[in-house]
mmCIF file of C-alpha atoms and ligand atoms in Angstrom:
data_model
loop_
_atom_site.group_PDB
_atom_site.id
_atom_site.type_symbol
_atom_site.label_atom_id
_atom_site.label_comp_id
_atom_site.label_asym_id
_atom_site.label_seq_id
_atom_site.Cartn_x
_atom_site.Cartn_y
_atom_site.Cartn_z
ATOM 1 C CA MET A 1 16.678 36.902 -47.588
ATOM 2 C CA PRO A 2 15.408 40.453 -46.975
ATOM 3 C CA GLN A 3 16.683 42.345 -43.935
ATOM 4 C CA SER A 4 15.392 45.402 -42.119
ATOM 5 C CA THR A 5 17.022 47.540 -39.445
ATOM 6 C CA LEU A 6 15.794 46.955 -35.909
ATOM 7 C CA ILE A 7 18.488 48.679 -33.812
ATOM 8 C CA THR A 8 20.810 51.313 -35.267
ATOM 9 C CA ARG A 9 24.502 51.844 -34.562
ATOM 10 C CA ALA A 10 23.676 55.023 -32.638
ATOM 11 C CA GLN A 11 21.182 53.171 -30.425
ATOM 12 C CA ILE A 12 23.724 50.411 -29.802
ATOM 13 C CA GLU A 13 26.444 52.871 -28.834
ATOM 14 C CA LYS A 14 24.192 54.767 -26.433
ATOM 15 C CA ARG A 15 22.827 51.662 -24.736
ATOM 16 C CA VAL A 16 26.214 49.946 -24.363
ATOM 17 C CA ALA A 17 27.600 53.090 -22.699
ATOM 18 C CA GLU A 18 24.673 53.073 -20.248
ATOM 19 C CA MET A 19 25.239 49.394 -19.472
ATOM 20 C CA GLY A 20 28.955 50.015 -18.905
ATOM 21 C CA ARG A 21 28.214 52.787 -16.434
ATOM 22 C CA GLN A 22 25.755 50.617 -14.536
ATOM 23 C CA ILE A 23 28.127 47.647 -14.415
ATOM 24 C CA SER A 24 31.020 49.873 -13.300
ATOM 25 C CA ALA A 25 28.911 51.145 -10.407
ATOM 26 C CA ASP A 26 27.598 47.693 -9.426
ATOM 27 C CA PHE A 27 30.975 45.902 -9.468
ATOM 28 C CA ALA A 28 33.082 48.637 -7.868
ATOM 29 C CA GLY A 29 35.543 47.045 -5.448
ATOM 30 C CA SER A 30 35.291 43.503 -6.807
ATOM 31 C CA GLU A 31 37.744 41.458 -8.839
ATOM 32 C CA LEU A 32 35.870 41.278 -12.096
ATOM 33 C CA ILE A 33 36.174 38.870 -15.005
ATOM 34 C CA ALA A 34 34.194 39.506 -18.187
ATOM 35 C CA LEU A 35 33.433 36.098 -19.658
ATOM 36 C CA CYS A 36 32.648 36.497 -23.329
ATOM 37 C CA VAL A 37 30.486 33.766 -24.833
ATOM 38 C CA LEU A 38 31.956 32.921 -28.241
ATOM 39 C CA LYS A 39 31.391 33.726 -30.955
ATOM 40 C CA GLY A 40 28.426 36.089 -31.116
ATOM 41 C CA ALA A 41 29.225 38.209 -28.059
ATOM 42 C CA VAL A 42 32.710 39.219 -29.236
ATOM 43 C CA PHE A 43 31.532 42.538 -30.659
ATOM 44 C CA PHE A 44 29.295 43.481 -27.729
ATOM 45 C CA CYS A 45 31.912 42.379 -25.191
ATOM 46 C CA SER A 46 34.694 44.437 -26.716
ATOM 47 C CA ASP A 47 32.481 47.536 -26.802
ATOM 48 C CA LEU A 48 31.119 46.926 -23.309
ATOM 49 C CA MET A 49 34.536 46.371 -21.725
ATOM 50 C CA ARG A 50 35.719 49.722 -23.035
ATOM 51 C CA GLN A 51 32.787 51.339 -21.212
ATOM 52 C CA ILE A 52 33.700 49.700 -17.892
ATOM 53 C CA SER A 53 35.833 51.966 -15.746
ATOM 54 C CA LEU A 54 37.187 49.221 -13.460
ATOM 55 C CA ASP A 55 39.996 46.678 -13.670
ATOM 56 C CA VAL A 56 38.445 43.861 -15.629
ATOM 57 C CA ALA A 57 39.984 40.631 -16.867
ATOM 58 C CA LEU A 58 38.772 38.912 -20.018
ATOM 59 C CA ASP A 59 38.115 35.265 -20.666
ATOM 60 C CA PHE A 60 36.151 33.219 -23.180
ATOM 61 C CA ILE A 61 33.799 30.274 -23.166
ATOM 62 C CA GLN A 62 32.181 28.562 -26.120
ATOM 63 C CA VAL A 63 29.142 26.354 -26.003
ATOM 64 C CA SER A 64 27.552 24.403 -28.784
ATOM 65 C CA SER A 65 24.745 26.326 -30.366
ATOM 66 C CA TYR A 66 22.253 26.183 -33.166
ATOM 67 C CA GLY A 67 24.654 24.910 -35.796
ATOM 68 C CA ASN A 68 23.224 26.214 -39.002
ATOM 69 C CA GLN A 69 19.636 26.133 -37.819
ATOM 70 C CA LYS A 70 17.408 28.971 -36.722
ATOM 71 C CA TYR A 71 16.076 26.876 -33.835
ATOM 72 C CA SER A 72 17.886 25.332 -30.883
ATOM 73 C CA SER A 73 18.463 21.605 -30.584
ATOM 74 C CA GLY A 74 18.179 22.017 -26.821
ATOM 75 C CA VAL A 75 21.467 20.170 -26.197
ATOM 76 C CA VAL A 76 24.250 22.331 -24.786
ATOM 77 C CA THR A 77 27.885 21.212 -24.552
ATOM 78 C CA ILE A 78 30.975 23.214 -23.619
ATOM 79 C CA LEU A 79 33.336 23.472 -26.599
ATOM 80 C CA LYS A 80 35.902 25.805 -25.049
ATOM 81 C CA GLU A 81 36.552 26.188 -21.335
ATOM 82 C CA PRO A 82 37.643 29.428 -19.665
ATOM 83 C CA GLN A 83 41.328 29.617 -18.655
ATOM 84 C CA LEU A 84 41.266 31.958 -15.652
ATOM 85 C CA ASP A 85 40.899 30.900 -12.037
ATOM 86 C CA MET A 86 37.415 32.066 -11.052
ATOM 87 C CA ARG A 87 37.488 31.138 -7.386
ATOM 88 C CA GLY A 88 36.350 34.086 -5.296
ATOM 89 C CA LYS A 89 35.980 36.357 -8.323
ATOM 90 C CA ALA A 90 33.008 38.212 -9.723
ATOM 91 C CA VAL A 91 32.186 36.871 -13.163
ATOM 92 C CA LEU A 92 30.081 38.805 -15.626
ATOM 93 C CA ILE A 93 28.915 36.482 -18.377
ATOM 94 C CA VAL A 94 28.641 38.521 -21.582
ATOM 95 C CA GLU A 95 26.229 37.073 -24.130
ATOM 96 C CA ASP A 96 24.869 38.281 -27.441
ATOM 97 C CA ILE A 97 21.266 37.115 -27.114
ATOM 98 C CA ILE A 98 19.138 34.979 -24.815
ATOM 99 C CA ASP A 99 16.442 33.025 -26.570
ATOM 100 C CA SER A 100 15.287 29.711 -25.050
ATOM 101 C CA GLY A 101 17.581 30.317 -22.060
ATOM 102 C CA LEU A 102 19.132 26.844 -22.368
ATOM 103 C CA SER A 103 22.671 28.023 -23.178
ATOM 104 C CA MET A 104 22.751 30.573 -20.386
ATOM 105 C CA ARG A 105 21.360 28.178 -17.819
ATOM 106 C CA GLU A 106 24.220 25.781 -18.583
ATOM 107 C CA VAL A 107 26.928 28.452 -18.699
ATOM 108 C CA PHE A 108 25.681 29.960 -15.452
ATOM 109 C CA ARG A 109 25.713 26.610 -13.636
ATOM 110 C CA TYR A 110 29.132 25.789 -14.997
ATOM 111 C CA ILE A 111 30.660 29.081 -13.835
ATOM 112 C CA GLU A 112 29.126 28.711 -10.403
ATOM 113 C CA SER A 113 30.708 25.256 -10.210
ATOM 114 C CA ARG A 114 34.122 26.866 -10.848
ATOM 115 C CA GLY A 115 33.810 28.731 -7.545
ATOM 116 C CA ALA A 116 33.006 32.300 -8.620
ATOM 117 C CA SER A 117 31.657 34.299 -5.675
ATOM 118 C CA VAL A 118 29.303 36.361 -7.817
ATOM 119 C CA VAL A 119 27.949 35.412 -11.237
ATOM 120 C CA LYS A 120 25.872 37.860 -13.252
ATOM 121 C CA THR A 121 24.856 38.045 -16.874
ATOM 122 C CA ALA A 122 24.898 40.906 -19.360
ATOM 123 C CA THR A 123 23.145 40.164 -22.614
ATOM 124 C CA PHE A 124 22.934 42.566 -25.494
ATOM 125 C CA LEU A 125 19.550 41.228 -26.642
ATOM 126 C CA ASP A 126 16.821 39.302 -24.884
ATOM 127 C CA LYS A 127 13.830 37.473 -26.339
ATOM 128 C CA PRO A 128 11.842 36.846 -23.131
ATOM 129 C CA ALA A 129 8.827 35.430 -25.004
ATOM 130 C CA SER A 130 10.993 32.570 -26.377
ATOM 131 C CA ARG A 131 12.083 31.083 -23.053
ATOM 132 C CA LYS A 132 11.930 27.316 -22.587
ATOM 133 C CA VAL A 133 13.637 27.512 -19.202
ATOM 134 C CA ASP A 134 13.501 30.299 -16.674
ATOM 135 C CA PHE A 135 16.531 32.569 -16.956
ATOM 136 C CA LYS A 136 16.893 36.243 -16.176
ATOM 137 C CA ALA A 137 19.912 38.392 -17.033
ATOM 138 C CA GLU A 138 20.790 41.232 -14.657
ATOM 139 C CA TYR A 139 21.764 43.496 -17.567
ATOM 140 C CA VAL A 140 19.795 43.567 -20.808
ATOM 141 C CA GLY A 141 20.593 45.880 -23.705
ATOM 142 C CA PHE A 142 17.311 45.531 -25.564
ATOM 143 C CA SER A 143 14.318 43.226 -25.170
ATOM 144 C CA ILE A 144 12.957 42.231 -28.560
ATOM 145 C CA ASP A 145 10.077 40.216 -29.970
ATOM 146 C CA PRO A 146 10.719 36.576 -30.902
ATOM 147 C CA GLN A 147 12.188 37.071 -34.357
ATOM 148 C CA PHE A 148 15.503 36.061 -35.883
ATOM 149 C CA VAL A 149 18.051 38.873 -35.870
ATOM 150 C CA ILE A 150 21.548 39.263 -37.273
ATOM 151 C CA GLY A 151 24.444 41.721 -37.093
ATOM 152 C CA TYR A 152 26.684 43.112 -34.317
ATOM 153 C CA GLY A 153 28.111 39.618 -33.862
ATOM 154 C CA LEU A 154 24.903 37.657 -34.419
ATOM 155 C CA ASP A 155 24.977 35.254 -37.317
ATOM 156 C CA TYR A 156 22.833 33.097 -39.467
ATOM 157 C CA ALA A 157 24.936 30.106 -40.569
ATOM 158 C CA GLU A 158 28.098 32.169 -39.810
ATOM 159 C CA ARG A 159 27.054 35.055 -42.066
ATOM 160 C CA TYR A 160 26.230 38.662 -41.192
ATOM 161 C CA ARG A 161 28.249 38.980 -37.977
ATOM 162 C CA ASN A 162 30.044 42.035 -39.366
ATOM 163 C CA ILE A 163 26.902 44.047 -40.069
ATOM 164 C CA PRO A 164 27.308 46.956 -37.615
ATOM 165 C CA GLU A 165 23.621 47.187 -36.613
ATOM 166 C CA ILE A 166 20.851 44.749 -35.669
ATOM 167 C CA GLN A 167 18.640 43.646 -38.526
ATOM 168 C CA VAL A 168 15.655 41.303 -38.712
ATOM 169 C CA LEU A 169 16.168 38.359 -41.026
ATOM 170 C CA SER A 170 13.007 37.198 -42.722
ATOM 171 C CA ASP A 171 12.705 34.218 -45.072
HETATM 172 P P1 IMP B 201 19.337 29.925 -26.336
HETATM 173 O O1 IMP B 201 20.139 28.804 -25.720
HETATM 174 O O2 IMP B 201 18.127 29.395 -27.052
HETATM 175 O O3 IMP B 201 18.972 30.996 -25.340
HETATM 176 O O4 IMP B 201 20.201 30.507 -27.493
HETATM 177 C C1 IMP B 201 21.204 31.377 -27.346
HETATM 178 C C2 IMP B 201 22.120 31.376 -28.559
HETATM 179 O O5 IMP B 201 21.414 31.094 -29.769
HETATM 180 C C3 IMP B 201 22.732 32.730 -28.718
HETATM 181 O O6 IMP B 201 23.947 32.843 -28.043
HETATM 182 C C4 IMP B 201 22.874 32.862 -30.219
HETATM 183 O O7 IMP B 201 24.121 32.349 -30.634
HETATM 184 C C5 IMP B 201 21.765 31.989 -30.790
HETATM 185 N N1 IMP B 201 20.587 32.793 -31.191
HETATM 186 C C6 IMP B 201 19.370 32.862 -30.589
HETATM 187 N N2 IMP B 201 18.541 33.705 -31.212
HETATM 188 C C7 IMP B 201 19.234 34.201 -32.257
HETATM 189 C C8 IMP B 201 18.936 35.177 -33.273
HETATM 190 O O8 IMP B 201 17.833 35.764 -33.366
HETATM 191 N N3 IMP B 201 19.929 35.432 -34.161
HETATM 192 C C9 IMP B 201 21.157 34.837 -34.109
HETATM 193 N N4 IMP B 201 21.490 33.952 -33.166
HETATM 194 C C10 IMP B 201 20.534 33.628 -32.252
HETATM 195 MG MG1 MG B 202 24.992 31.992 -32.932
#
């Protein structure tokens, strides 16, 4: 499968620093939890957190995803629940990519149901043209065309997560 670079390491570094500054300003004074959506967002979340100049706790959630397919089944279940008490806290959901919007809609609802006072979403990538349900993230690294991408945590059948840039995967 041929791959071509879409977003370089330098572009990633610059954009994540900008996002961290913005988030630090917006959440100043609140008790913040970064909620990393496993597994794809691990790389983005660890970079982003180090660009946030506030006290920030870390937790994880995992939802069922594509399996080994390039397209979503549309059914979302929670595989791993967060551990921290979210009541009255500000929760920043940190996601790798929003495609149909189905996963984020479910995660967002679930976190609200755990009593967070503020819930916002930071996604590294967004494919707005692929939405099946309406969902808007407050913080978006890059908006991209509807194409399948890998690297910087994003996989295809569990491969390519360790590629340090974003590449387009074509058949
Ligand atoms: P959604 O529920 O359709 O918005 O899908 C979100 C999830 O699907 C992401 O968290 C990714 O794990 C996966 N995904 C969507 N698009 C891509 C892609 O282009 N490359 C790799 N994973 C993707
Ligand atoms: Mg994935």
